[in-house]
PDB file of C-alpha atoms in Angstrom:
ATOM      1  CA  TYR A   1     -39.862  -4.637   6.517  1.00  0.00           C
ATOM      2  CA  THR A   2     -37.850  -1.500   5.994  1.00  0.00           C
ATOM      3  CA  ILE A   3     -34.100  -1.084   6.369  1.00  0.00           C
ATOM      4  CA  LYS A   4     -33.201   2.459   7.357  1.00  0.00           C
ATOM      5  CA  CYS A   5     -29.748   3.984   7.906  1.00  0.00           C
ATOM      6  CA  THR A   6     -28.645   7.506   8.758  1.00  0.00           C
ATOM      7  CA  ASP A   7     -25.225   9.128   8.675  1.00  0.00           C
ATOM      8  CA  ASP A   8     -26.335  11.246  11.660  1.00  0.00           C
ATOM      9  CA  VAL A   9     -25.397   8.793  14.387  1.00  0.00           C
ATOM     10  CA  SER A  10     -26.812  11.091  17.074  1.00  0.00           C
ATOM     11  CA  VAL A  11     -30.347  10.242  15.892  1.00  0.00           C
ATOM     12  CA  THR A  12     -32.284   8.219  18.491  1.00  0.00           C
ATOM     13  CA  ASP A  13     -35.685   8.074  16.780  1.00  0.00           C
ATOM     14  CA  CYS A  14     -35.658   5.254  14.253  1.00  0.00           C
ATOM     15  CA  LEU A  15     -38.537   6.886  12.382  1.00  0.00           C
ATOM     16  CA  SER A  16     -36.666  10.178  11.934  1.00  0.00           C
ATOM     17  CA  THR A  17     -35.825  11.158   8.382  1.00  0.00           C
ATOM     18  CA  ASN A  18     -32.533  12.914   9.246  1.00  0.00           C
ATOM     19  CA  GLY A  19     -29.862  11.894   6.717  1.00  0.00           C
ATOM     20  CA  THR A  20     -31.608   8.628   5.964  1.00  0.00           C
ATOM     21  CA  VAL A  21     -31.370   6.122   3.169  1.00  0.00           C
ATOM     22  CA  GLN A  22     -33.890   3.297   3.206  1.00  0.00           C
ATOM     23  CA  GLU A  23     -35.166   0.220   1.419  1.00  0.00           C
ATOM     24  CA  THR A  24     -38.847  -0.572   1.944  1.00  0.00           C
ATOM     25  CA  GLY A  25     -41.288  -3.355   1.158  1.00  0.00           C
ATOM     26  CA  ILE A  26     -39.123  -6.343   2.115  1.00  0.00           C
ATOM     27  CA  ALA A  27     -41.393  -9.369   2.579  1.00  0.00           C
ATOM     28  CA  ARG A  28     -41.760 -11.203   5.862  1.00  0.00           C
ATOM     29  CA  GLY A  29     -39.594 -14.322   5.810  1.00  0.00           C
ATOM     30  CA  ALA A  30     -36.887 -12.767   3.632  1.00  0.00           C
ATOM     31  CA  GLN A  31     -34.872 -11.832   6.723  1.00  0.00           C
ATOM     32  CA  ALA A  32     -32.227 -10.169   4.545  1.00  0.00           C
ATOM     33  CA  GLY A  33     -31.831  -7.031   2.495  1.00  0.00           C
ATOM     34  CA  THR A  34     -29.257  -4.633   1.086  1.00  0.00           C
ATOM     35  CA  LEU A  35     -29.088  -0.875   1.315  1.00  0.00           C
ATOM     36  CA  THR A  36     -27.311   0.935  -1.531  1.00  0.00           C
ATOM     37  CA  GLY A  37     -26.302   4.523  -2.225  1.00  0.00           C
ATOM     38  CA  LEU A  38     -24.117   4.848   0.887  1.00  0.00           C
ATOM     39  CA  THR A  39     -20.680   6.449   1.147  1.00  0.00           C
ATOM     40  CA  ASP A  40     -17.530   4.398   1.731  1.00  0.00           C
ATOM     41  CA  GLY A  41     -15.769   5.419   4.932  1.00  0.00           C
ATOM     42  CA  ASP A  42     -18.880   6.929   6.545  1.00  0.00           C
ATOM     43  CA  GLU A  43     -20.405   5.640   9.786  1.00  0.00           C
ATOM     44  CA  TYR A  44     -24.134   4.850   9.839  1.00  0.00           C
ATOM     45  CA  LYS A  45     -26.739   4.082  12.476  1.00  0.00           C
ATOM     46  CA  CYS A  46     -29.260   1.553  11.138  1.00  0.00           C
ATOM     47  CA  TRP A  47     -32.515  -0.154  12.040  1.00  0.00           C
ATOM     48  CA  VAL A  48     -34.755  -2.858  10.603  1.00  0.00           C
ATOM     49  CA  ILE A  49     -38.375  -1.777  11.007  1.00  0.00           C
ATOM     50  CA  ALA A  50     -41.431  -4.051  10.950  1.00  0.00           C
ATOM     51  CA  VAL A  51     -44.283  -2.129   9.339  1.00  0.00           C
ATOM     52  CA  ASN A  52     -48.017  -2.831   9.144  1.00  0.00           C
ATOM     53  CA  SER A  53     -51.224  -0.778   9.308  1.00  0.00           C
ATOM     54  CA  VAL A  54     -51.141  -0.822  13.102  1.00  0.00           C
ATOM     55  CA  ASP A  55     -47.605   0.398  13.816  1.00  0.00           C
ATOM     56  CA  SER A  56     -43.959   0.608  12.798  1.00  0.00           C
ATOM     57  CA  VAL A  57     -41.722  -1.255  15.258  1.00  0.00           C
ATOM     58  CA  CYS A  58     -37.944  -0.783  15.188  1.00  0.00           C
ATOM     59  CA  SER A  59     -35.111  -3.132  16.019  1.00  0.00           C
ATOM     60  CA  ALA A  60     -32.377  -1.994  18.360  1.00  0.00           C
ATOM     61  CA  PRO A  61     -29.976   0.260  16.404  1.00  0.00           C
ATOM     62  CA  VAL A  62     -26.697  -1.032  14.987  1.00  0.00           C
ATOM     63  CA  GLN A  63     -23.782   1.164  13.920  1.00  0.00           C
ATOM     64  CA  TYR A  64     -21.502   0.302  11.062  1.00  0.00           C
ATOM     65  CA  THR A  65     -18.672   2.060   9.217  1.00  0.00           C
ATOM     66  CA  LEU A  66     -18.432   1.219   5.533  1.00  0.00           C
ATOM     67  CA  PRO A  67     -14.965  -0.054   4.539  1.00  0.00           C
ATOM     68  CA  LEU A  68     -12.790   2.323   2.530  1.00  0.00           C
ATOM     69  CA  ALA A  69      -9.811   1.602   0.282  1.00  0.00           C
ATOM     70  CA  PRO A  70      -6.615   3.359   1.420  1.00  0.00           C
ATOM     71  CA  GLY A  71      -5.024   6.086  -0.641  1.00  0.00           C
ATOM     72  CA  ALA A  72      -1.900   5.378  -2.678  1.00  0.00           C
ATOM     73  CA  PRO A  73       1.464   5.968  -0.965  1.00  0.00           C
ATOM     74  CA  THR A  74       3.447   8.871  -2.421  1.00  0.00           C
ATOM     75  CA  ASN A  75       6.977  10.311  -2.316  1.00  0.00           C
ATOM     76  CA  VAL A  76       8.660   6.871  -2.423  1.00  0.00           C
ATOM     77  CA  VAL A  77      12.433   7.289  -2.056  1.00  0.00           C
ATOM     78  CA  PRO A  78      14.825   4.290  -2.344  1.00  0.00           C
ATOM     79  CA  ASP A  79      18.344   4.214  -0.910  1.00  0.00           C
ATOM     80  CA  SER A  80      20.945   1.591  -0.068  1.00  0.00           C
ATOM     81  CA  THR A  81      23.347   1.564   2.865  1.00  0.00           C
ATOM     82  CA  ALA A  82      24.143  -2.163   2.993  1.00  0.00           C
ATOM     83  CA  SER A  83      24.872  -4.945   0.531  1.00  0.00           C
ATOM     84  CA  GLY A  84      21.743  -6.609  -0.894  1.00  0.00           C
ATOM     85  CA  GLU A  85      19.348  -4.114   0.691  1.00  0.00           C
ATOM     86  CA  ILE A  86      17.167  -1.226  -0.428  1.00  0.00           C
ATOM     87  CA  SER A  87      15.675   1.035   2.235  1.00  0.00           C
ATOM     88  CA  PHE A  88      12.561   3.056   1.448  1.00  0.00           C
ATOM     89  CA  THR A  89      10.777   6.036   2.868  1.00  0.00           C
ATOM     90  CA  TRP A  90       7.340   7.192   1.731  1.00  0.00           C
ATOM     91  CA  THR A  91       4.303   9.257   2.656  1.00  0.00           C
ATOM     92  CA  ASP A  92       1.171   7.318   3.622  1.00  0.00           C
ATOM     93  CA  GLY A  93      -1.941   7.982   1.569  1.00  0.00           C
ATOM     94  CA  THR A  94      -5.338   8.654   3.122  1.00  0.00           C
ATOM     95  CA  ALA A  95      -6.260   6.109   5.788  1.00  0.00           C
ATOM     96  CA  GLY A  96      -8.319   3.119   4.815  1.00  0.00           C
ATOM     97  CA  ILE A  97     -11.110   1.520   6.862  1.00  0.00           C
ATOM     98  CA  PRO A  98     -10.113  -0.905   8.257  1.00  0.00           C
ATOM     99  CA  GLU A  99      -6.659   0.606   8.701  1.00  0.00           C
ATOM    100  CA  GLU A 100      -4.199  -0.590   6.090  1.00  0.00           C
ATOM    101  CA  THR A 101      -0.764  -2.110   6.336  1.00  0.00           C
ATOM    102  CA  TYR A 102       1.999  -1.549   3.809  1.00  0.00           C
ATOM    103  CA  THR A 103       3.971  -3.895   1.573  1.00  0.00           C
ATOM    104  CA  ILE A 104       7.247  -3.090  -0.186  1.00  0.00           C
ATOM    105  CA  LYS A 105       7.637  -5.071  -3.386  1.00  0.00           C
ATOM    106  CA  CYS A 106      10.551  -5.116  -5.867  1.00  0.00           C
ATOM    107  CA  THR A 107      11.107  -7.102  -9.033  1.00  0.00           C
ATOM    108  CA  ASP A 108      14.243  -7.586 -11.111  1.00  0.00           C
ATOM    109  CA  ASP A 109      11.971  -7.775 -14.188  1.00  0.00           C
ATOM    110  CA  VAL A 110      11.755  -4.042 -14.874  1.00  0.00           C
ATOM    111  CA  SER A 111       9.334  -4.642 -17.754  1.00  0.00           C
ATOM    112  CA  VAL A 112       6.597  -5.536 -15.244  1.00  0.00           C
ATOM    113  CA  THR A 113       3.805  -2.932 -15.191  1.00  0.00           C
ATOM    114  CA  ASP A 114       1.379  -4.632 -12.786  1.00  0.00           C
ATOM    115  CA  CYS A 115       2.457  -3.839  -9.234  1.00  0.00           C
ATOM    116  CA  LEU A 116       0.577  -6.897  -7.971  1.00  0.00           C
ATOM    117  CA  SER A 117       2.421  -9.274 -10.330  1.00  0.00           C
ATOM    118  CA  THR A 118       4.627 -11.918  -8.715  1.00  0.00           C
ATOM    119  CA  ASN A 119       7.234 -11.953 -11.522  1.00  0.00           C
ATOM    120  CA  GLY A 120      10.717 -11.985  -9.965  1.00  0.00           C
ATOM    121  CA  THR A 121       9.494 -10.314  -6.799  1.00  0.00           C
ATOM    122  CA  VAL A 122      10.895  -9.936  -3.319  1.00  0.00           C
ATOM    123  CA  GLN A 123       8.626  -8.323  -0.750  1.00  0.00           C
ATOM    124  CA  GLU A 124       8.220  -7.246   2.858  1.00  0.00           C
ATOM    125  CA  THR A 125       4.662  -7.212   4.203  1.00  0.00           C
ATOM    126  CA  GLY A 126       2.735  -6.070   7.263  1.00  0.00           C
ATOM    127  CA  ILE A 127       4.402  -2.676   7.800  1.00  0.00           C
ATOM    128  CA  ALA A 128       2.173  -0.561  10.048  1.00  0.00           C
ATOM    129  CA  ARG A 129       0.534   2.670   8.933  1.00  0.00           C
ATOM    130  CA  GLY A 130       2.613   5.574  10.196  1.00  0.00           C
ATOM    131  CA  ALA A 131       5.964   3.756   9.955  1.00  0.00           C
ATOM    132  CA  GLN A 132       6.566   5.280   6.499  1.00  0.00           C
ATOM    133  CA  ALA A 133       9.842   3.376   6.163  1.00  0.00           C
ATOM    134  CA  GLY A 134      11.035  -0.153   5.527  1.00  0.00           C
ATOM    135  CA  THR A 135      13.918  -2.203   4.161  1.00  0.00           C
ATOM    136  CA  LEU A 136      13.905  -4.970   1.587  1.00  0.00           C
ATOM    137  CA  THR A 137      16.696  -7.542   1.885  1.00  0.00           C
ATOM    138  CA  GLY A 138      17.836 -10.515  -0.174  1.00  0.00           C
ATOM    139  CA  LEU A 139      18.533  -8.462  -3.289  1.00  0.00           C
ATOM    140  CA  THR A 140      21.529  -8.708  -5.630  1.00  0.00           C
ATOM    141  CA  ASP A 141      24.145  -5.968  -5.741  1.00  0.00           C
ATOM    142  CA  GLY A 142      24.458  -4.474  -9.212  1.00  0.00           C
ATOM    143  CA  ASP A 143      20.947  -5.501 -10.311  1.00  0.00           C
ATOM    144  CA  GLU A 144      18.258  -3.009 -11.294  1.00  0.00           C
ATOM    145  CA  TYR A 145      14.865  -3.283  -9.600  1.00  0.00           C
ATOM    146  CA  LYS A 146      11.428  -1.799 -10.123  1.00  0.00           C
ATOM    147  CA  CYS A 147       9.728  -1.225  -6.774  1.00  0.00           C
ATOM    148  CA  TRP A 148       6.400  -0.174  -5.293  1.00  0.00           C
ATOM    149  CA  VAL A 149       4.990   0.563  -1.862  1.00  0.00           C
ATOM    150  CA  ILE A 150       1.480  -0.915  -1.612  1.00  0.00           C
ATOM    151  CA  ALA A 151      -1.264   0.050   0.860  1.00  0.00           C
ATOM    152  CA  VAL A 152      -3.305  -3.062   1.690  1.00  0.00           C
ATOM    153  CA  ASN A 153      -6.602  -3.556   3.505  1.00  0.00           C
ATOM    154  CA  SER A 154      -9.613  -5.837   3.093  1.00  0.00           C
ATOM    155  CA  VAL A 155     -11.112  -3.529   0.458  1.00  0.00           C
ATOM    156  CA  ASP A 156      -8.198  -3.147  -1.965  1.00  0.00           C
ATOM    157  CA  SER A 157      -4.440  -3.064  -2.558  1.00  0.00           C
ATOM    158  CA  VAL A 158      -3.378   0.367  -3.816  1.00  0.00           C
ATOM    159  CA  CYS A 159       0.098   0.883  -5.271  1.00  0.00           C
ATOM    160  CA  SER A 160       2.414   3.853  -5.341  1.00  0.00           C
ATOM    161  CA  ALA A 161       3.951   4.985  -8.599  1.00  0.00           C
ATOM    162  CA  PRO A 162       6.908   2.692  -9.416  1.00  0.00           C
ATOM    163  CA  VAL A 163      10.498   3.664  -8.701  1.00  0.00           C
ATOM    164  CA  GLN A 164      13.548   2.049 -10.312  1.00  0.00           C
ATOM    165  CA  TYR A 165      16.800   1.610  -8.461  1.00  0.00           C
ATOM    166  CA  THR A 166      20.095  -0.121  -9.203  1.00  0.00           C
ATOM    167  CA  LEU A 167      21.835  -1.549  -6.153  1.00  0.00           C
ATOM    168  CA  PRO A 168      25.393  -0.254  -5.789  1.00  0.00           C
ATOM    169  CA  LEU A 169      28.167  -2.745  -6.549  1.00  0.00           C
ATOM    170  CA  ALA A 170      31.731  -2.621  -5.269  1.00  0.00           C
ATOM    171  CA  PRO A 171      34.321  -2.592  -8.062  1.00  0.00           C
ATOM    172  CA  GLY A 172      36.589  -5.571  -8.570  1.00  0.00           C
ATOM    173  CA  ALA A 173      40.221  -5.379  -7.490  1.00  0.00           C
ATOM    174  CA  PRO A 174      42.676  -4.104 -10.100  1.00  0.00           C
ATOM    175  CA  THR A 175      45.145  -6.764 -11.301  1.00  0.00           C
ATOM    176  CA  ASN A 176      48.405  -7.012 -13.245  1.00  0.00           C
ATOM    177  CA  VAL A 177      49.870  -3.979 -11.513  1.00  0.00           C
ATOM    178  CA  VAL A 178      53.282  -3.233 -13.086  1.00  0.00           C
ATOM    179  CA  PRO A 179      55.561  -0.506 -11.700  1.00  0.00           C
ATOM    180  CA  ASP A 180      58.286   1.148 -13.781  1.00  0.00           C
ATOM    181  CA  SER A 181      60.524   4.161 -13.531  1.00  0.00           C
ATOM    182  CA  THR A 182      61.577   6.300 -16.458  1.00  0.00           C
ATOM    183  CA  ALA A 183      62.491   9.476 -14.618  1.00  0.00           C
ATOM    184  CA  SER A 184      64.237  10.417 -11.422  1.00  0.00           C
ATOM    185  CA  GLY A 185      61.934  10.341  -8.381  1.00  0.00           C
ATOM    186  CA  GLU A 186      58.982   8.806 -10.271  1.00  0.00           C
ATOM    187  CA  ILE A 187      57.260   5.426 -10.490  1.00  0.00           C
ATOM    188  CA  SER A 188      54.824   4.842 -13.324  1.00  0.00           C
ATOM    189  CA  PHE A 189      52.153   2.138 -13.080  1.00  0.00           C
ATOM    190  CA  THR A 190      49.972   0.170 -15.450  1.00  0.00           C
ATOM    191  CA  TRP A 191      47.218  -2.202 -14.404  1.00  0.00           C
ATOM    192  CA  THR A 192      44.094  -4.067 -15.541  1.00  0.00           C
ATOM    193  CA  ASP A 193      40.779  -2.717 -14.241  1.00  0.00           C
ATOM    194  CA  GLY A 194      38.686  -5.134 -12.224  1.00  0.00           C
ATOM    195  CA  THR A 195      34.951  -5.598 -12.785  1.00  0.00           C
ATOM    196  CA  ALA A 196      33.095  -2.308 -13.047  1.00  0.00           C
ATOM    197  CA  GLY A 197      31.435  -0.923  -9.967  1.00  0.00           C
ATOM    198  CA  ILE A 198      28.003   0.714  -9.793  1.00  0.00           C
ATOM    199  CA  PRO A 199      28.257   3.679  -9.767  1.00  0.00           C
ATOM    200  CA  GLU A 200      31.369   3.574 -11.924  1.00  0.00           C
ATOM    201  CA  GLU A 201      34.607   3.854  -9.980  1.00  0.00           C
TER     202      GLU A 201
END
């Protein structure tokens, strides 16, 4: 038996040599074989061919597209417009096969270097290709996070470069406010600052 594939899917003659890669000499009874040297992401038309001294007889053709890992997301920009949330925008990388979804992942352990680590992580999964935006909730105001956008399909999970972001924090209320007047038409004040805000108030 011979396995033959071509990247020219217009080919109708299974014995044509156009763009073909093949594996020959597979014994009867094996009923399995592997073709190597193909290109991820390319579509192929393939046959299994029974060969003896009388003839070469082809199976019906099958077409198959080799899976392809997605490209890494780029241009990841974090922002926050609500308490406990970080919103992200990004640019999708090259499309994977099958088409990828996207995951936003953040950790409060900013020493983490492996984007697929689960240390201290909060994540949002299943964001469709093309959305190029998402929001992570359940975070803590005032904490610093390291975050990634991850393209995920059945071939691989491919991470963006990390971004670090500190969630804004409202300042605490000033206390011990004491008014005084030492000059005509003036009131002077002293007070105790509340907890520091982020960014500083």
